[in-house]
Short mmCIF file of C-alpha atoms and ligand atoms in Angstrom, two decimals:
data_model
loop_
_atom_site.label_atom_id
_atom_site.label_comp_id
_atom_site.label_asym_id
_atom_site.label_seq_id
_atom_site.Cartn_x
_atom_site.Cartn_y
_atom_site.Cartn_z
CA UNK A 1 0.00 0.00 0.00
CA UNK A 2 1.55 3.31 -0.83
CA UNK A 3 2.45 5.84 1.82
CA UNK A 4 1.65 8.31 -0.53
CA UNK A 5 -2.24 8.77 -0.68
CA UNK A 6 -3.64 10.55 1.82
CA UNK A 7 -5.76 8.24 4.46
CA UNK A 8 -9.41 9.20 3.21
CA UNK A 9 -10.44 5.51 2.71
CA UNK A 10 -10.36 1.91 4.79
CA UNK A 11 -9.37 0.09 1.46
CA UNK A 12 -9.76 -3.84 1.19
CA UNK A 13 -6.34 -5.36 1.00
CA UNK A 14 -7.47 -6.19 -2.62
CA UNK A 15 -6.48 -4.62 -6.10
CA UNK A 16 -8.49 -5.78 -9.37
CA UNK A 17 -6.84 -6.06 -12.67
CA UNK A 18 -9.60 -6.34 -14.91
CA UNK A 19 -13.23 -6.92 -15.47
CA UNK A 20 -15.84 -8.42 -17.62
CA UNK A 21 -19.61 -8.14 -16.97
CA UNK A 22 -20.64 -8.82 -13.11
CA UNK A 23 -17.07 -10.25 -12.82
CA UNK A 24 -14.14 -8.78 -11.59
CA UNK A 25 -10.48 -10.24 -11.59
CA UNK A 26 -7.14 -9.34 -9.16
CA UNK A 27 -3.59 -9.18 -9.65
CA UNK A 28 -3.27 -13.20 -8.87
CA UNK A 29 -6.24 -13.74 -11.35
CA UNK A 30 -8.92 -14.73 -8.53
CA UNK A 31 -12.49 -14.32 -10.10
CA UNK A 32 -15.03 -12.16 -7.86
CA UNK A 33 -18.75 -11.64 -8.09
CA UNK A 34 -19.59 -8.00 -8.21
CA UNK A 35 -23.11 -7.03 -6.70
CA UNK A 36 -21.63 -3.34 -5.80
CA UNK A 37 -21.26 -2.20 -9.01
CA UNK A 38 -18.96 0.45 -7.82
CA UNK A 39 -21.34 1.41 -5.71
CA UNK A 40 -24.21 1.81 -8.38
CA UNK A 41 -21.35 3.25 -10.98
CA UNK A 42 -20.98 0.11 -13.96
CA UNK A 43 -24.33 -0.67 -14.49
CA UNK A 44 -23.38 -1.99 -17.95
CA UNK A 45 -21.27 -4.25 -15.55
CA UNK A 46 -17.28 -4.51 -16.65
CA UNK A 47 -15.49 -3.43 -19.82
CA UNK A 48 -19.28 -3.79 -22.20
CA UNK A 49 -17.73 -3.81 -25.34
CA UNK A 50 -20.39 -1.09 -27.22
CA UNK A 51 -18.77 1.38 -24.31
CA UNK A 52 -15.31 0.47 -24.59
CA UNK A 53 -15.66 0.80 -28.43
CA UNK A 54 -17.20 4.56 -27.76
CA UNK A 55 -14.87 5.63 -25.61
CA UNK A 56 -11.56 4.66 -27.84
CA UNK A 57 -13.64 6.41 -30.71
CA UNK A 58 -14.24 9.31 -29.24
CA UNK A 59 -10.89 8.94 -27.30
CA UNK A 60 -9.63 8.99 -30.30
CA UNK A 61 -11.22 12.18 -31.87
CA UNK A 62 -11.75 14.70 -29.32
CA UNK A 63 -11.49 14.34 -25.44
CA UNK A 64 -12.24 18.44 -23.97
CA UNK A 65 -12.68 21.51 -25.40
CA UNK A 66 -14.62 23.59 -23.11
CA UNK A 67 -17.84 25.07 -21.97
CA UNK A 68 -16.42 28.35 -23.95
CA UNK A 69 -17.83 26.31 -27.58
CA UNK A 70 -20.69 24.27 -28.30
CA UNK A 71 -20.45 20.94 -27.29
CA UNK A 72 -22.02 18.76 -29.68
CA UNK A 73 -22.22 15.46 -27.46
CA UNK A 74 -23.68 17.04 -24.53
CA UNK A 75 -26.21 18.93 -26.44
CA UNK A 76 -27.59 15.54 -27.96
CA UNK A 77 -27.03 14.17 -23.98
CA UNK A 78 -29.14 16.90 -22.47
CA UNK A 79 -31.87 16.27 -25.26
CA UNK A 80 -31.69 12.83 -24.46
CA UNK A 81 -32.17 12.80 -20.45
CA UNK A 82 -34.70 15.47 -21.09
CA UNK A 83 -36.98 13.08 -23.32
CA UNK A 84 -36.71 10.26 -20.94
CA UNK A 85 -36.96 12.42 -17.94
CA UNK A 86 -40.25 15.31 -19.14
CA UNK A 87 -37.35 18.00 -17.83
CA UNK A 88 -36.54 20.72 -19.68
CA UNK A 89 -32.49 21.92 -19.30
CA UNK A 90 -29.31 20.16 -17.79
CA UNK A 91 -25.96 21.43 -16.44
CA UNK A 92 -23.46 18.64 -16.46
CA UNK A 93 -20.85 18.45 -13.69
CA UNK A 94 -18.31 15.51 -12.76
CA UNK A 95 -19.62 13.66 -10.05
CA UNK A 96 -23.15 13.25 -7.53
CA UNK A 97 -21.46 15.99 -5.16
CA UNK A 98 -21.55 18.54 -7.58
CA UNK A 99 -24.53 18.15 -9.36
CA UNK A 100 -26.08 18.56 -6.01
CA UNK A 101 -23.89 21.59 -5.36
CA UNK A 102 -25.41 23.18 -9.06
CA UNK A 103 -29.23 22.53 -7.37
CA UNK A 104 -27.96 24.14 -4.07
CA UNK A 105 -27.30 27.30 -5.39
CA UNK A 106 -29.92 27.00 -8.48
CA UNK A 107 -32.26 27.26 -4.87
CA UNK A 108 -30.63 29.90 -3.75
CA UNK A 109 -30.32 31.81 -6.77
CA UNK A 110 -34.38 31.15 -6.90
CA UNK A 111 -34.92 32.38 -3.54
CA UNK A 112 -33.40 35.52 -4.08
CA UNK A 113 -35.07 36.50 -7.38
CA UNK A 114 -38.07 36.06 -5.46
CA UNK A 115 -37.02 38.49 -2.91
CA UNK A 116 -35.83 35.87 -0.08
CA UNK A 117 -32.25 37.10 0.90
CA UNK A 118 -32.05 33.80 3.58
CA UNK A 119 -33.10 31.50 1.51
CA UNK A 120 -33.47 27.66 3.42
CA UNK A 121 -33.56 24.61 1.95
CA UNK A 122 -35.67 21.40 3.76
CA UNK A 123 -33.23 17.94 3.87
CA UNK A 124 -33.78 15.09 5.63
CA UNK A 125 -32.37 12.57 8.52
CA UNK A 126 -29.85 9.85 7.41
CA UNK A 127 -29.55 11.53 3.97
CA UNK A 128 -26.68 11.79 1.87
CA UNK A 129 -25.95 14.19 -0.42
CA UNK A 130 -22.23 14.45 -0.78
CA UNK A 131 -18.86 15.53 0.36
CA UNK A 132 -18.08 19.15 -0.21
CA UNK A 133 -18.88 22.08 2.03
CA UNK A 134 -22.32 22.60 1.10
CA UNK A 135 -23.34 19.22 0.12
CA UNK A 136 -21.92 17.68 3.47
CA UNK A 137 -23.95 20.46 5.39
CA UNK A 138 -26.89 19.11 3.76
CA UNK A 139 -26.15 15.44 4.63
CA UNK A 140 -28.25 13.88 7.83
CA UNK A 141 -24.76 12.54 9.07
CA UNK A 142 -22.88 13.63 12.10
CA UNK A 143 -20.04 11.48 11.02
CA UNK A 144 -19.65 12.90 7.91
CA UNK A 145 -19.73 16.23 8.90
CA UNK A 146 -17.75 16.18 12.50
CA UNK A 147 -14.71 18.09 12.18
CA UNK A 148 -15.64 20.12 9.32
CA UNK A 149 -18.07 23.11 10.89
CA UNK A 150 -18.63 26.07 10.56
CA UNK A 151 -21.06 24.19 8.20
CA UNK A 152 -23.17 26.00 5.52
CA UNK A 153 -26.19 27.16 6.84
CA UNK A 154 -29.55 27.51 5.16
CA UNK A 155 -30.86 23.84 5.58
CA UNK A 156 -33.86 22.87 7.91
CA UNK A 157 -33.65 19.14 8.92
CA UNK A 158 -36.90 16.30 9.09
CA UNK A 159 -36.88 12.82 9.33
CA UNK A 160 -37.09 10.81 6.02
CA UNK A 161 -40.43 9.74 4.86
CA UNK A 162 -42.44 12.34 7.41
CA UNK A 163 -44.49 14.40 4.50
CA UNK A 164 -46.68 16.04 7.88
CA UNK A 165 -42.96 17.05 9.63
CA UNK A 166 -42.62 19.21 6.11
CA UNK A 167 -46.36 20.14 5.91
CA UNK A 168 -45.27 22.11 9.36
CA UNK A 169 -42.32 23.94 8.80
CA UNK A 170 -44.29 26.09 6.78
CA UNK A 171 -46.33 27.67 9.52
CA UNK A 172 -42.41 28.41 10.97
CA UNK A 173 -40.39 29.38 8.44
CA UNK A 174 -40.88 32.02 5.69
CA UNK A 175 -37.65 31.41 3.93
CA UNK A 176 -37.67 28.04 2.67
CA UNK A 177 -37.37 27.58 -1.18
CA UNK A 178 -37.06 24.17 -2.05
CA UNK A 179 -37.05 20.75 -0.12
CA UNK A 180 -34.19 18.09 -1.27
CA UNK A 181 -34.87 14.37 -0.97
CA UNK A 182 -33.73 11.26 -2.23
CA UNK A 183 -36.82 9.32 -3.70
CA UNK A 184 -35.01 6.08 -1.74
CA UNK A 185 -31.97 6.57 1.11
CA UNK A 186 -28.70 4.98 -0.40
CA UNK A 187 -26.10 5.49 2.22
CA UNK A 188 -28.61 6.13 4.90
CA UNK A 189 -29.63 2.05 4.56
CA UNK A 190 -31.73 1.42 1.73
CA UNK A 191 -34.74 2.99 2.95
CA UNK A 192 -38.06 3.01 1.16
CA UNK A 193 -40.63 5.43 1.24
CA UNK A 194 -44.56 4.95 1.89
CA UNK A 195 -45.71 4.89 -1.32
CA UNK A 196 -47.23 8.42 -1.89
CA UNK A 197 -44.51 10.29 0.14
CA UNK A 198 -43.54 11.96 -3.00
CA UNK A 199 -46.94 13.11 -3.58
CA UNK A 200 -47.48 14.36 -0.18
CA UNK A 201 -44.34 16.56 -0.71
CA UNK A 202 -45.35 17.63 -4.34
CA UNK A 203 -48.27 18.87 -2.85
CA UNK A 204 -46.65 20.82 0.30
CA UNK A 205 -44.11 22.07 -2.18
CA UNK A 206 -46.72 23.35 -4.90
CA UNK A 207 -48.97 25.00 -1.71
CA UNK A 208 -46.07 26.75 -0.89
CA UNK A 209 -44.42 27.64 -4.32
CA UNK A 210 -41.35 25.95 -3.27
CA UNK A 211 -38.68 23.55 -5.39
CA UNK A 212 -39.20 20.04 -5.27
CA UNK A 213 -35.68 18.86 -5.77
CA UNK A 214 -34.70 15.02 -5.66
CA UNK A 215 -31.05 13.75 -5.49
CA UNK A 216 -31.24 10.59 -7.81
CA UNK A 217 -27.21 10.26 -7.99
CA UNK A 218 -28.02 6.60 -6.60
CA UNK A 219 -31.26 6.30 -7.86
CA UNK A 220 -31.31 7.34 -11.29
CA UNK A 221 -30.64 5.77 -14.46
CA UNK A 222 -32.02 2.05 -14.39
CA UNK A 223 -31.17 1.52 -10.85
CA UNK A 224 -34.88 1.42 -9.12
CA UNK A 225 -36.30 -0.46 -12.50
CA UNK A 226 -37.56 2.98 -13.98
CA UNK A 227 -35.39 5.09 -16.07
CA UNK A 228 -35.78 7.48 -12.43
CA UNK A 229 -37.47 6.58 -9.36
CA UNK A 230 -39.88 9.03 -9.44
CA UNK A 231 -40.93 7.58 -12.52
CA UNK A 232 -42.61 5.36 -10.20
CA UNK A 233 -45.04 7.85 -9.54
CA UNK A 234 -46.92 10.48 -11.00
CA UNK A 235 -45.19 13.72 -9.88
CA UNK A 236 -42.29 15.85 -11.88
CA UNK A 237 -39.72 17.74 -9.64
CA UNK A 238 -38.72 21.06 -10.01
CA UNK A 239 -35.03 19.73 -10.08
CA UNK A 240 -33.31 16.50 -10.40
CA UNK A 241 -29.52 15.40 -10.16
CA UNK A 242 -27.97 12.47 -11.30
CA UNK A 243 -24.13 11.45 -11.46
CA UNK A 244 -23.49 7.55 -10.39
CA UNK A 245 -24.62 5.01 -13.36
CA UNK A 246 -24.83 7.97 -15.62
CA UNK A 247 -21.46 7.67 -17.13
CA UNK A 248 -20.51 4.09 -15.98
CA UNK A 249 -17.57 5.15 -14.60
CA UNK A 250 -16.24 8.06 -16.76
CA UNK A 251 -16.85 10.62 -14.28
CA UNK A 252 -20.34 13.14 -15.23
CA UNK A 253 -23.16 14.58 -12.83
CA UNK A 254 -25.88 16.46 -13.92
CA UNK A 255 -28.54 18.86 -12.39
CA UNK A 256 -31.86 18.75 -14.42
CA UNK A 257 -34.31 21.60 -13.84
CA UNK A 258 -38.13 21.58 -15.27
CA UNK A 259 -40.28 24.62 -16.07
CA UNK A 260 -39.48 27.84 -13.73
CA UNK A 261 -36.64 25.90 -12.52
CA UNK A 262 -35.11 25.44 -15.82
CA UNK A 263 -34.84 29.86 -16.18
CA UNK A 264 -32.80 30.53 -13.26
CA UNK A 265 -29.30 30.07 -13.86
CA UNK A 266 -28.27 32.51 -16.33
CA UNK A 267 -24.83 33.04 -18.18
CA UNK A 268 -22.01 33.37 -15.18
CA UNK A 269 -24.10 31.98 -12.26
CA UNK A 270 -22.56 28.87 -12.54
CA UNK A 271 -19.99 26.65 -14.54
CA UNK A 272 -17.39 23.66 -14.58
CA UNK A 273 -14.24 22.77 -16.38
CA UNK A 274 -14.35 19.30 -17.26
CA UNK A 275 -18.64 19.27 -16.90
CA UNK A 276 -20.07 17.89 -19.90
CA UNK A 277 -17.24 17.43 -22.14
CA UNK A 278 -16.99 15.23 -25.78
CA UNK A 279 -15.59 12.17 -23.42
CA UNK A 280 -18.22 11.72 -20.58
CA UNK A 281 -21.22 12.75 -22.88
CA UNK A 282 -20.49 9.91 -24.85
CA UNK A 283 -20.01 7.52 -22.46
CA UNK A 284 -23.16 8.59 -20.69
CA UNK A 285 -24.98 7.81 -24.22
CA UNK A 286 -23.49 4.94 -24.84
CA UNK A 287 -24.48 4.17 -21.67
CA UNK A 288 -28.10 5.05 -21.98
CA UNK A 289 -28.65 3.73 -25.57
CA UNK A 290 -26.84 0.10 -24.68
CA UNK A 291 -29.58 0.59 -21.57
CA UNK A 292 -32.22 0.43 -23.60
CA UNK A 293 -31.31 -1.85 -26.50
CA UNK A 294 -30.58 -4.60 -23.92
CA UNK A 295 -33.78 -4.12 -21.66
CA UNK A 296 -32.05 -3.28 -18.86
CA UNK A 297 -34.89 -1.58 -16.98
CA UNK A 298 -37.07 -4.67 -17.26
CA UNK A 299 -34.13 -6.53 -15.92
CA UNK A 300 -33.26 -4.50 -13.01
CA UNK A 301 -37.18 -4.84 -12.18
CA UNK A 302 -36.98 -8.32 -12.52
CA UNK A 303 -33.32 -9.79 -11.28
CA UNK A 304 -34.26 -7.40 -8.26
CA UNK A 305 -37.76 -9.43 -7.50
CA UNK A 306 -35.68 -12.12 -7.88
CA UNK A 307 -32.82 -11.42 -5.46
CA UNK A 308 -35.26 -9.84 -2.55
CA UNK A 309 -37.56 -12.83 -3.34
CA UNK A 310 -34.83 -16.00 -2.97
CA UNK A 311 -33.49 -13.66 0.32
CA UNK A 312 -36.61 -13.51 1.95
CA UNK A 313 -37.31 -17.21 1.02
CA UNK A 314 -33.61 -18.27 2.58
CA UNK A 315 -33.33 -15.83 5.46
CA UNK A 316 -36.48 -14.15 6.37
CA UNK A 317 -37.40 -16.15 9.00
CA UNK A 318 -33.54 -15.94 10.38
CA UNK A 319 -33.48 -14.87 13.97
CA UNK A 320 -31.35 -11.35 13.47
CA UNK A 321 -32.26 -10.39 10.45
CA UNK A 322 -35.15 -7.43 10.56
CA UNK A 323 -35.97 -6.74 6.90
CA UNK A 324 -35.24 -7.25 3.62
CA UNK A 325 -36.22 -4.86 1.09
CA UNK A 326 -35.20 -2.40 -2.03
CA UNK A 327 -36.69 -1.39 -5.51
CA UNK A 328 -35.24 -2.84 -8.66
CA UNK A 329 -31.52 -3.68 -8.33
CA UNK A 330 -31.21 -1.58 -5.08
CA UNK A 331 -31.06 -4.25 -2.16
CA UNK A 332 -30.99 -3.89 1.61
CA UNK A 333 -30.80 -6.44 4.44
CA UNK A 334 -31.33 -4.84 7.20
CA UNK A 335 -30.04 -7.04 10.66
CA UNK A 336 -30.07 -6.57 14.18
CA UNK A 337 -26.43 -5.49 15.12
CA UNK A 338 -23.75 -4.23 13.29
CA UNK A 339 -22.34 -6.20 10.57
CA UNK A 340 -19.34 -4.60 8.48
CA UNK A 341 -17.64 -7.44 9.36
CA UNK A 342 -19.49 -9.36 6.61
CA UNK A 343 -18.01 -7.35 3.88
CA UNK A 344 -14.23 -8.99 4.59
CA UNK A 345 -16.43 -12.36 4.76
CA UNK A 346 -17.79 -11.78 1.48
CA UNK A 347 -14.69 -10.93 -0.19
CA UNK A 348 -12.83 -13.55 1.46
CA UNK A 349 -15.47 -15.85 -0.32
CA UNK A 350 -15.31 -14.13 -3.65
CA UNK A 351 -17.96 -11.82 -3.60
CA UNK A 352 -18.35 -8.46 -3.27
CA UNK A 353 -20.94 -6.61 -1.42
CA UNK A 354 -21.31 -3.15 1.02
CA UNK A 355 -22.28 -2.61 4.64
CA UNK A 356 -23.74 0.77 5.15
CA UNK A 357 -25.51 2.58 8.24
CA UNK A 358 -23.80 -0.01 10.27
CA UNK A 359 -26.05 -2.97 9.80
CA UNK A 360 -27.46 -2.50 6.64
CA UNK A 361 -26.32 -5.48 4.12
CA UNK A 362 -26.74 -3.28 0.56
CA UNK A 363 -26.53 -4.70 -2.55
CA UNK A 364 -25.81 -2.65 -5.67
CA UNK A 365 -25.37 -5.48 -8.73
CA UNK A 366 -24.88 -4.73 -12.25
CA UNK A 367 -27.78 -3.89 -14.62
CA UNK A 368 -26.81 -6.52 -16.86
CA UNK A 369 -26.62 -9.19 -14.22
CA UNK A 370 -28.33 -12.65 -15.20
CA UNK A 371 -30.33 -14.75 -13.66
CA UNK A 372 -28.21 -17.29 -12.92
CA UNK A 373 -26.05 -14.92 -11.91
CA UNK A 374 -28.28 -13.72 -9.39
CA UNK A 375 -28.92 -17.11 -7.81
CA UNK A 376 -24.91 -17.24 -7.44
CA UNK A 377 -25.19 -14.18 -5.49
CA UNK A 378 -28.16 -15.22 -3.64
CA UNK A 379 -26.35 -18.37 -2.74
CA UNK A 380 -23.48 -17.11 -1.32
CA UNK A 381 -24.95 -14.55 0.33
CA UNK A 382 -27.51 -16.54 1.74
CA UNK A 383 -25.13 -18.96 2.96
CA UNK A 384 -22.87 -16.07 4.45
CA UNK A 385 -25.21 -14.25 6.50
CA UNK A 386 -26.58 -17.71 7.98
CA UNK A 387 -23.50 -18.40 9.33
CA UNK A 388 -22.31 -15.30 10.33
CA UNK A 389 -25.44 -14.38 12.48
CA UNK A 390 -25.28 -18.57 13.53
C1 LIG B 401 -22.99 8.94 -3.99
C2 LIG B 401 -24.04 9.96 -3.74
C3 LIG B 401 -23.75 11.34 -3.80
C4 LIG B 401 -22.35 11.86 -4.00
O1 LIG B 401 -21.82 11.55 -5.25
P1 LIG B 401 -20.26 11.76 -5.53
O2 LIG B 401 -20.12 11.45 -6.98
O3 LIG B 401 -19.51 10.84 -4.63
O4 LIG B 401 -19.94 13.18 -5.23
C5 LIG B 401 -24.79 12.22 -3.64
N1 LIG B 401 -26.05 11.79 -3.41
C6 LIG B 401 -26.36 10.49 -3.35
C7 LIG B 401 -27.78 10.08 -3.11
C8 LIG B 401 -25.37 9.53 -3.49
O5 LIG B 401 -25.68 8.23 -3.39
#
């Protein structure tokens, strides 16, 4: 291990050399399952050869420019998440933490050309959003943000899935301007909604001309069976940010607005770099049109059902384990204790899983992954958790 990275990450002793589909190989050639994905990055799984081929293309023909020029690629990527989306305009950025960081101040930025010169934005418990100043400040994590205050201020904090807890702050508060939610908590252990918790806050956010804004970095693109998890419902937000399957790896966020939303930002409020550039606006099409050609929505609904359905079957009834649940190929086992440990289990036995809010068992697989593939993973992690909580 070098001496020479700074100590932001607990790394696995482990190093992989190559990939291919849901499989993922080390330096000594050992073969590993891959139901993290990256953490909800390669949803085309490993080195899919319609990306690779796309990349060394356009690798090959232009990499950057800049934001200065039109940008061919990312015009025909904005037109394309706006069809399969309903929104109207995109600002690409490189990763989850900035797109969130673009919807921040496109709140802000609202809030004052309304006349609101404080403006407050609602988050929520256990939420994460991200790991810059502002984005970290808006996380419902004291870990992630000890040692960093003075935070930004300007949020107002709820528990997740309380629509009535939002409902009240507006009898409190006249400076709120938008409320920022993830349809389903990634980091904060997999947690699902009610139903018609989105609704409830469409409804509180249209009585009270405020932003609906939901951070789909995790949930977006293919990864809850829908193209977007609020697809699952009826509602449109105001603003929507994506960034982890988007570009399957090649780094891109983005920050969607729809109707007023879509006017704020105007020429200098707001820019990037790298965002958006010939490189990661192909690989986020390629990514999207290989999505589509191979059914991978369908098969995120359906491996999911699958996976939850064979867990529940094998360890359900388990003494220790409180809950398995998800949406599409985004997986949580909750037990009753701690269990990070299982992660060093897992890769020990060739398989490769997460452990997040301390004793939530999350799985992130593929979109690609097969059936049989699935029953692999359900095996071994069946097996695993028996014995561990045995
Ligand atoms: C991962 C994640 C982020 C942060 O994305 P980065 O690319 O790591 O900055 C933000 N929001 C959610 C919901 C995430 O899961």
């Amino acid at each position: 291990m070098s001496e020479h990275l700074m100590q932001t990450y607990a790394r696995l002793p482990v190093a992989f050399a190559r990939g291919k589909g849901v499989w993922l190989y080390d330096e000594n050639g050992d073969q590993y399952l891959d139901a993290l994905a990256g953490v909800a990055v390669n949803g085309l799984g490993h080195a899919h050869p319609k990306l690779t081929k796309a990349l060394c293309e356009q690798a090959g023909t232009l990499i950057h420019t800049s934001n200065i020029y039109r940008i061919s690629a990312q015009e025909r990527l904005a037109d394309k998440l706006c069809a399969l989306s309903g929104m109207d305009r995109v600002f690409f950025g490189n990763s989850g933490a900035e797109a969130n960081e673009a919807a921040i101040k496109l709140a802000r930025l609202h809030g004052h050309n309304r006349g609101i010169d404080n403006p407050a934005i609602v988050v929520m418990e256990k939420s994460f959003h991200g790991r810059t100043l502002a984005t970290l400040s808006a996380t419902g994590s004291r870990k992630v943000q000890a040692g960093f205050e003075p935070l930004v201020g300007g949020f107002v904090r709820v528990p997740f899935g309380d629509a009535d807890a939002v409902a009240k702050l507006a009898a409190h508060h006249n400076n709120i301007v938008a409320v920022l939610v993830e349809p389903y908590q990634g980091e904060g252990g997999v947690r699902i909604p009610e139903v018609d918790y989105l609704d409830k806050l469409r409804a509180i956010c249209d009585q009270n001309a405020w932003l609906l804004m939901l951070d789909e970095v995790q949930t977006g693109i293919g990864r809850s069976g829908k193209w977007f998890a609020f697809q699952h419902t009826k509602i449109m937000p105001d603003v929507m940010t994506l960034a982890k399957g988007l570009g399957s790896g090649v780094p891109i966020g983005a920050c969607l607005a729809y109707g007023a939303a879509a006017e704020v930002f105007t020429p200098g409020k707001h820019g990037s770099t790298f965002g958006g550039n010939p490189l990661a606006c192909t690989a986020a099409l390629t990514t999207l049109d290989v999505m589509a050609e191979e059914g991978l929505l369908e098969n995120a609904l359906k491996i999911g059902a699958f996976i939850r359905e064979t867990l529940t079957r094998e360890l359900g009834q388990v003494p220790g384990v409180k809950e398995i649940r998800g949406q599409g190929l985004m997986i949580g086992i909750e037990l009753d204790k701690p269990c990070g440990e299982l992660v060093k289990l897992a890769l020990a036995d060739k398989l490769l899983i997460n452990v997040t809010a301390d004793n939530v068992v999350r799985l992130l697989p593929p979109l690609v992954m097969s059936q049989d593939e699935a029953g692999l993973l359900t095996d071994k992690l069946a097996a695993l958790i028996w014995a561990w909580l045995n």
